[in-house]
PDB file of C-alpha atoms in Angstrom:
ATOM      1  CA  MET A 356      58.175 141.404  19.335  1.00  0.00           C
ATOM      2  CA  GLU A 357      59.416 142.895  22.458  1.00  0.00           C
ATOM      3  CA  ASN A 358      61.186 139.732  22.988  1.00  0.00           C
ATOM      4  CA  ASN A 359      62.946 140.062  19.660  1.00  0.00           C
ATOM      5  CA  MET A 360      63.979 143.564  20.513  1.00  0.00           C
ATOM      6  CA  ASN A 361      65.430 142.506  23.763  1.00  0.00           C
ATOM      7  CA  GLN A 362      67.306 139.863  22.028  1.00  0.00           C
ATOM      8  CA  ASP A 363      68.580 142.330  19.419  1.00  0.00           C
ATOM      9  CA  GLU A 364      69.657 144.681  22.172  1.00  0.00           C
ATOM     10  CA  LYS A 365      71.393 141.866  23.964  1.00  0.00           C
ATOM     11  CA  ILE A 366      73.148 140.832  20.781  1.00  0.00           C
ATOM     12  CA  GLN A 367      74.138 144.405  20.158  1.00  0.00           C
ATOM     13  CA  GLU A 368      75.392 144.752  23.723  1.00  0.00           C
ATOM     14  CA  ASN A 369      77.333 141.547  23.316  1.00  0.00           C
ATOM     15  CA  CYS A 370      78.821 142.823  20.053  1.00  0.00           C
ATOM     16  CA  THR A 371      79.684 146.136  21.674  1.00  0.00           C
ATOM     17  CA  SER A 372      81.265 144.398  24.640  1.00  0.00           C
ATOM     18  CA  ASN A 373      83.115 142.058  22.246  1.00  0.00           C
ATOM     19  CA  GLU A 374      84.293 145.042  20.242  1.00  0.00           C
ATOM     20  CA  GLU A 375      85.432 146.720  23.429  1.00  0.00           C
ATOM     21  CA  GLU A 376      87.233 143.548  24.474  1.00  0.00           C
ATOM     22  CA  VAL A 377      88.810 143.271  21.011  1.00  0.00           C
ATOM     23  CA  ALA A 378      89.798 146.966  21.135  1.00  0.00           C
ATOM     24  CA  GLN A 379      91.202 146.514  24.634  1.00  0.00           C
ATOM     25  CA  THR A 380      93.070 143.364  23.538  1.00  0.00           C
ATOM     26  CA  SER A 381      94.337 145.212  20.455  1.00  0.00           C
ATOM     27  CA  GLU A 382      95.553 148.059  22.627  1.00  0.00           C
ATOM     28  CA  GLU A 383      97.232 145.585  24.967  1.00  0.00           C
ATOM     29  CA  ASN A 384      98.808 143.855  21.968  1.00  0.00           C
ATOM     30  CA  VAL A 385      99.998 147.188  20.585  1.00  0.00           C
ATOM     31  CA  GLU A 386     101.400 148.080  24.000  1.00  0.00           C
ATOM     32  CA  ALA A 387     103.054 144.668  24.256  1.00  0.00           C
ATOM     33  CA  GLU A 388     104.475 145.074  20.743  1.00  0.00           C
ATOM     34  CA  THR A 389     105.675 148.571  21.620  1.00  0.00           C
ATOM     35  CA  THR A 390     107.276 147.287  24.831  1.00  0.00           C
ATOM     36  CA  CYS A 391     108.880 144.433  22.873  1.00  0.00           C
ATOM     37  CA  GLU A 392     110.157 146.846  20.244  1.00  0.00           C
ATOM     38  CA  GLU A 393     111.515 149.114  22.978  1.00  0.00           C
ATOM     39  CA  ASN A 394     113.242 146.125  24.625  1.00  0.00           C
ATOM     40  CA  VAL A 395     114.738 145.066  21.298  1.00  0.00           C
ATOM     41  CA  THR A 396     115.840 148.670  20.665  1.00  0.00           C
ATOM     42  CA  ASP A 397     117.304 148.817  24.206  1.00  0.00           C
ATOM     43  CA  ILE A 398     119.181 145.555  23.686  1.00  0.00           C
ATOM     44  CA  ASN A 399     120.403 146.680  20.259  1.00  0.00           C
ATOM     45  CA  SER A 400     121.585 150.029  21.611  1.00  0.00           C
ATOM     46  CA  LYS A 401     123.342 148.295  24.526  1.00  0.00           C
ATOM     47  CA  LEU A 402     125.020 145.869  22.118  1.00  0.00           C
ATOM     48  CA  GLU A 403     126.025 148.777  19.882  1.00  0.00           C
ATOM     49  CA  GLU A 404     127.363 150.669  22.912  1.00  0.00           C
ATOM     50  CA  LYS A 405     129.339 147.589  24.063  1.00  0.00           C
ATOM     51  CA  LYS A 406     130.825 147.181  20.570  1.00  0.00           C
ATOM     52  CA  ILE A 407     131.823 150.851  20.557  1.00  0.00           C
ATOM     53  CA  ASN A 408     133.338 150.575  24.050  1.00  0.00           C
ATOM     54  CA  ASP A 409     135.256 147.440  23.045  1.00  0.00           C
ATOM     55  CA  LYS A 410     136.543 149.198  19.930  1.00  0.00           C
ATOM     56  CA  ILE A 411     137.586 152.231  22.031  1.00  0.00           C
ATOM     57  CA  GLU A 412     139.445 149.979  24.488  1.00  0.00           C
ATOM     58  CA  GLU A 413     141.203 148.202  21.607  1.00  0.00           C
ATOM     59  CA  LEU A 414     142.218 151.521  20.033  1.00  0.00           C
ATOM     60  CA  GLU A 415     143.428 152.876  23.394  1.00  0.00           C
ATOM     61  CA  LYS A 416     145.563 149.732  23.813  1.00  0.00           C
ATOM     62  CA  GLN A 417     147.028 150.238  20.350  1.00  0.00           C
ATOM     63  CA  VAL A 418     147.779 153.881  21.138  1.00  0.00           C
ATOM     64  CA  GLU A 419     149.513 152.880  24.402  1.00  0.00           C
ATOM     65  CA  GLU A 420     151.589 150.267  22.555  1.00  0.00           C
ATOM     66  CA  LYS A 421     152.580 152.805  19.894  1.00  0.00           C
ATOM     67  CA  GLU A 422     153.488 155.383  22.565  1.00  0.00           C
ATOM     68  CA  ASP A 423     155.577 152.777  24.402  1.00  0.00           C
ATOM     69  CA  LYS A 424     157.369 151.813  21.168  1.00  0.00           C
ATOM     70  CA  TYR A 425     157.950 155.495  20.400  1.00  0.00           C
ATOM     71  CA  LYS A 426     159.394 156.159  23.866  1.00  0.00           C
ATOM     72  CA  ARG A 427     161.669 153.119  23.635  1.00  0.00           C
ATOM     73  CA  LEU A 428     162.844 154.131  20.190  1.00  0.00           C
ATOM     74  CA  GLN A 429     163.481 157.662  21.416  1.00  0.00           C
ATOM     75  CA  ALA A 430     165.495 156.340  24.395  1.00  0.00           C
ATOM     76  CA  GLU A 431     167.508 154.030  22.128  1.00  0.00           C
ATOM     77  CA  TYR A 432     168.268 156.904  19.776  1.00  0.00           C
ATOM     78  CA  SER A 433     169.294 159.123  22.694  1.00  0.00           C
ATOM     79  CA  ASN A 434     171.622 156.391  24.005  1.00  0.00           C
ATOM     80  CA  TYR A 435     173.041 155.876  20.520  1.00  0.00           C
ATOM     81  CA  MET A 436     173.767 159.600  20.159  1.00  0.00           C
ATOM     82  CA  ARG A 437     175.403 159.730  23.613  1.00  0.00           C
ATOM     83  CA  ARG A 438     177.578 156.662  22.878  1.00  0.00           C
ATOM     84  CA  THR A 439     178.560 158.069  19.487  1.00  0.00           C
ATOM     85  CA  GLN A 440     179.517 161.390  21.063  1.00  0.00           C
ATOM     86  CA  GLU A 441     181.568 159.624  23.764  1.00  0.00           C
ATOM     87  CA  GLU A 442     183.292 157.489  21.121  1.00  0.00           C
ATOM     88  CA  LYS A 443     184.150 160.584  19.080  1.00  0.00           C
ATOM     89  CA  GLN A 444     185.636 162.253  22.133  1.00  0.00           C
ATOM     90  CA  THR A 445     187.549 159.107  23.058  1.00  0.00           C
ATOM     91  CA  ILE A 446     188.856 158.726  19.523  1.00  0.00           C
ATOM     92  CA  GLY A 447     189.894 162.368  19.526  1.00  0.00           C
ATOM     93  CA  ILE A 448     191.717 162.007  22.834  1.00  0.00           C
ATOM     94  CA  PHE A 449     193.407 158.693  22.112  1.00  0.00           C
ATOM     95  CA  ALA A 450     194.134 159.264  18.416  1.00  0.00           C
ATOM     96  CA  ASN A 451     197.559 160.636  19.324  1.00  0.00           C
ATOM     97  CA  GLU A 452     198.410 157.856  21.769  1.00  0.00           C
ATOM     98  CA  LYS A 453     200.906 156.153  19.449  1.00  0.00           C
ATOM     99  CA  ILE A 454     202.965 159.265  18.797  1.00  0.00           C
ATOM    100  CA  ILE A 455     202.834 160.192  22.499  1.00  0.00           C
ATOM    101  CA  THR A 456     204.180 156.767  23.487  1.00  0.00           C
ATOM    102  CA  GLU A 457     207.030 157.338  21.022  1.00  0.00           C
ATOM    103  CA  LEU A 458     207.812 160.780  22.516  1.00  0.00           C
ATOM    104  CA  ILE A 459     207.987 159.623  26.148  1.00  0.00           C
ATOM    105  CA  PRO A 460     211.396 157.888  25.728  1.00  0.00           C
ATOM    106  CA  VAL A 461     212.683 161.127  24.144  1.00  0.00           C
ATOM    107  CA  ILE A 462     211.614 162.989  27.307  1.00  0.00           C
ATOM    108  CA  ASP A 463     213.403 160.339  29.403  1.00  0.00           C
ATOM    109  CA  SER A 464     216.591 160.817  27.357  1.00  0.00           C
ATOM    110  CA  MET A 465     216.441 164.607  27.755  1.00  0.00           C
ATOM    111  CA  GLU A 466     216.003 164.252  31.530  1.00  0.00           C
ATOM    112  CA  ARG A 467     218.999 161.877  31.707  1.00  0.00           C
ATOM    113  CA  ALA A 468     221.037 164.341  29.642  1.00  0.00           C
ATOM    114  CA  MET A 469     220.095 167.175  32.008  1.00  0.00           C
ATOM    115  CA  ASP A 470     220.995 165.009  35.035  1.00  0.00           C
ATOM    116  CA  ALA A 471     224.380 164.180  33.457  1.00  0.00           C
ATOM    117  CA  CYS A 472     225.284 167.860  32.981  1.00  0.00           C
ATOM    118  CA  ALA A 473     227.544 168.996  35.796  1.00  0.00           C
ATOM    119  CA  ASP A 474     227.221 172.695  34.983  1.00  0.00           C
ATOM    120  CA  LYS A 475     223.587 173.808  35.187  1.00  0.00           C
ATOM    121  CA  GLU A 476     224.569 177.253  33.847  1.00  0.00           C
ATOM    122  CA  ASP A 477     226.016 175.780  30.655  1.00  0.00           C
ATOM    123  CA  ASP A 478     224.297 176.788  27.399  1.00  0.00           C
ATOM    124  CA  MET A 479     223.912 173.120  26.402  1.00  0.00           C
ATOM    125  CA  TYR A 480     221.984 172.392  29.625  1.00  0.00           C
ATOM    126  CA  LYS A 481     219.783 175.475  29.176  1.00  0.00           C
ATOM    127  CA  GLY A 482     219.015 174.459  25.569  1.00  0.00           C
ATOM    128  CA  ILE A 483     218.044 170.896  26.540  1.00  0.00           C
ATOM    129  CA  GLU A 484     215.959 172.229  29.446  1.00  0.00           C
ATOM    130  CA  LEU A 485     214.131 174.634  27.141  1.00  0.00           C
ATOM    131  CA  VAL A 486     213.334 171.908  24.570  1.00  0.00           C
ATOM    132  CA  HIS A 487     212.279 169.567  27.410  1.00  0.00           C
ATOM    133  CA  LYS A 488     209.890 172.217  28.781  1.00  0.00           C
ATOM    134  CA  GLN A 489     208.402 172.849  25.328  1.00  0.00           C
ATOM    135  CA  LEU A 490     207.863 169.146  24.791  1.00  0.00           C
ATOM    136  CA  ILE A 491     206.184 168.735  28.204  1.00  0.00           C
ATOM    137  CA  ASP A 492     203.936 171.784  27.549  1.00  0.00           C
ATOM    138  CA  CYS A 493     202.994 170.365  24.151  1.00  0.00           C
ATOM    139  CA  LEU A 494     202.027 167.012  25.655  1.00  0.00           C
ATOM    140  CA  GLN A 495     199.965 168.715  28.371  1.00  0.00           C
ATOM    141  CA  LYS A 496     197.852 170.335  25.632  1.00  0.00           C
ATOM    142  CA  PHE A 497     196.896 166.811  24.596  1.00  0.00           C
ATOM    143  CA  GLU A 498     195.987 165.894  28.203  1.00  0.00           C
ATOM    144  CA  VAL A 499     199.160 163.933  28.899  1.00  0.00           C
ATOM    145  CA  GLU A 500     200.134 164.118  32.572  1.00  0.00           C
ATOM    146  CA  GLU A 501     202.985 162.770  34.614  1.00  0.00           C
ATOM    147  CA  ILE A 502     201.820 160.345  37.323  1.00  0.00           C
ATOM    148  CA  ASN A 503     202.892 161.638  40.756  1.00  0.00           C
ATOM    149  CA  ALA A 504     204.318 158.774  42.766  1.00  0.00           C
ATOM    150  CA  LEU A 505     206.970 159.870  45.271  1.00  0.00           C
ATOM    151  CA  ASN A 506     205.730 159.534  48.896  1.00  0.00           C
ATOM    152  CA  GLU A 507     202.326 158.348  47.622  1.00  0.00           C
ATOM    153  CA  ASP A 508     200.654 155.074  48.592  1.00  0.00           C
ATOM    154  CA  PHE A 509     201.547 152.280  46.184  1.00  0.00           C
ATOM    155  CA  ASP A 510     198.752 151.803  43.624  1.00  0.00           C
ATOM    156  CA  PRO A 511     199.187 148.819  41.287  1.00  0.00           C
ATOM    157  CA  ASN A 512     197.017 150.581  38.700  1.00  0.00           C
ATOM    158  CA  LEU A 513     199.466 153.499  38.483  1.00  0.00           C
ATOM    159  CA  HIS A 514     202.788 152.111  39.706  1.00  0.00           C
ATOM    160  CA  LEU A 515     205.059 149.244  38.787  1.00  0.00           C
ATOM    161  CA  ALA A 516     207.053 148.072  41.835  1.00  0.00           C
ATOM    162  CA  VAL A 517     210.447 146.692  40.839  1.00  0.00           C
ATOM    163  CA  MET A 518     212.118 146.934  44.245  1.00  0.00           C
ATOM    164  CA  GLN A 519     211.173 146.801  47.919  1.00  0.00           C
ATOM    165  CA  GLU A 520     213.186 148.263  50.745  1.00  0.00           C
ATOM    166  CA  SER A 521     212.619 148.709  54.441  1.00  0.00           C
ATOM    167  CA  VAL A 522     213.002 152.413  55.276  1.00  0.00           C
ATOM    168  CA  GLU A 523     212.920 153.729  58.843  1.00  0.00           C
ATOM    169  CA  GLY A 524     210.158 156.227  59.578  1.00  0.00           C
ATOM    170  CA  VAL A 525     208.200 155.331  56.406  1.00  0.00           C
ATOM    171  CA  GLU A 526     204.981 153.337  56.434  1.00  0.00           C
ATOM    172  CA  PRO A 527     204.820 150.100  54.431  1.00  0.00           C
ATOM    173  CA  ASN A 528     203.524 150.352  50.850  1.00  0.00           C
ATOM    174  CA  LYS A 529     204.760 153.915  50.317  1.00  0.00           C
ATOM    175  CA  VAL A 530     206.709 154.872  47.204  1.00  0.00           C
ATOM    176  CA  VAL A 531     210.215 155.839  48.359  1.00  0.00           C
ATOM    177  CA  MET A 532     211.927 156.258  44.967  1.00  0.00           C
ATOM    178  CA  VAL A 533     210.862 156.838  41.355  1.00  0.00           C
ATOM    179  CA  LEU A 534     213.048 154.888  38.944  1.00  0.00           C
ATOM    180  CA  GLN A 535     211.158 155.853  35.756  1.00  0.00           C
ATOM    181  CA  LYS A 536     208.355 158.409  35.393  1.00  0.00           C
ATOM    182  CA  GLY A 537     204.902 157.233  34.414  1.00  0.00           C
ATOM    183  CA  TYR A 538     202.391 159.045  32.195  1.00  0.00           C
ATOM    184  CA  LYS A 539     198.685 158.952  31.593  1.00  0.00           C
ATOM    185  CA  LEU A 540     196.644 160.210  28.664  1.00  0.00           C
ATOM    186  CA  ASN A 541     193.438 161.629  30.093  1.00  0.00           C
ATOM    187  CA  THR A 542     192.334 158.623  32.216  1.00  0.00           C
ATOM    188  CA  LYS A 543     194.326 155.922  30.397  1.00  0.00           C
ATOM    189  CA  ILE A 544     197.703 154.873  31.776  1.00  0.00           C
ATOM    190  CA  ILE A 545     200.226 155.005  28.926  1.00  0.00           C
ATOM    191  CA  ARG A 546     203.156 153.917  31.059  1.00  0.00           C
ATOM    192  CA  PRO A 547     203.058 153.102  34.785  1.00  0.00           C
ATOM    193  CA  THR A 548     205.621 154.711  37.083  1.00  0.00           C
ATOM    194  CA  MET A 549     208.488 152.340  37.907  1.00  0.00           C
ATOM    195  CA  VAL A 550     209.057 152.627  41.653  1.00  0.00           C
ATOM    196  CA  LYS A 551     210.800 151.317  44.768  1.00  0.00           C
ATOM    197  CA  VAL A 552     208.313 150.614  47.582  1.00  0.00           C
ATOM    198  CA  SER A 553     208.818 150.493  51.343  1.00  0.00           C
ATOM    199  CA  CYS A 554     208.027 147.251  53.131  1.00  0.00           C
TER     200      CYS A 554
END
């Protein structure tokens, strides 16, 4: 009987050790499952984080593109406004060009009439001189200026050379005589000055 008891004890010890092994294996399996779940959760969170970062980068790119488009549009609008303003000013300045070009020969005629008068104290001369001065003052209000040429260097943009003459004591390419006055409207030459140039 003792033998049976020993055997029962051995069986029980074996069962207990098997149970312990099973419990230990179960714990290891639970730990392994927990570690696996944590790894899967880690991978999922990293994937989620990468997706979010990618989305943020894409949105930042879109914002940069929109800002760039906005800045370009703003610059284009600014340039458009500046050009429009310049055109308005130019139109305002040059709107009277046609009438001014018609008045210049009248000024020439008045100057010839004044030059033809022998008596500078005559009432006729004084009347023509007064009207001439008023006309010149009126044109100056509209930014019309006479082009100074006498004793200046010849400039083909401002002067029209119709004669050349060698003059002692004068450098070449100097204007020595004005044959017809020239005028400019603001920066635009309406009529170049007709001149004689030294050679």
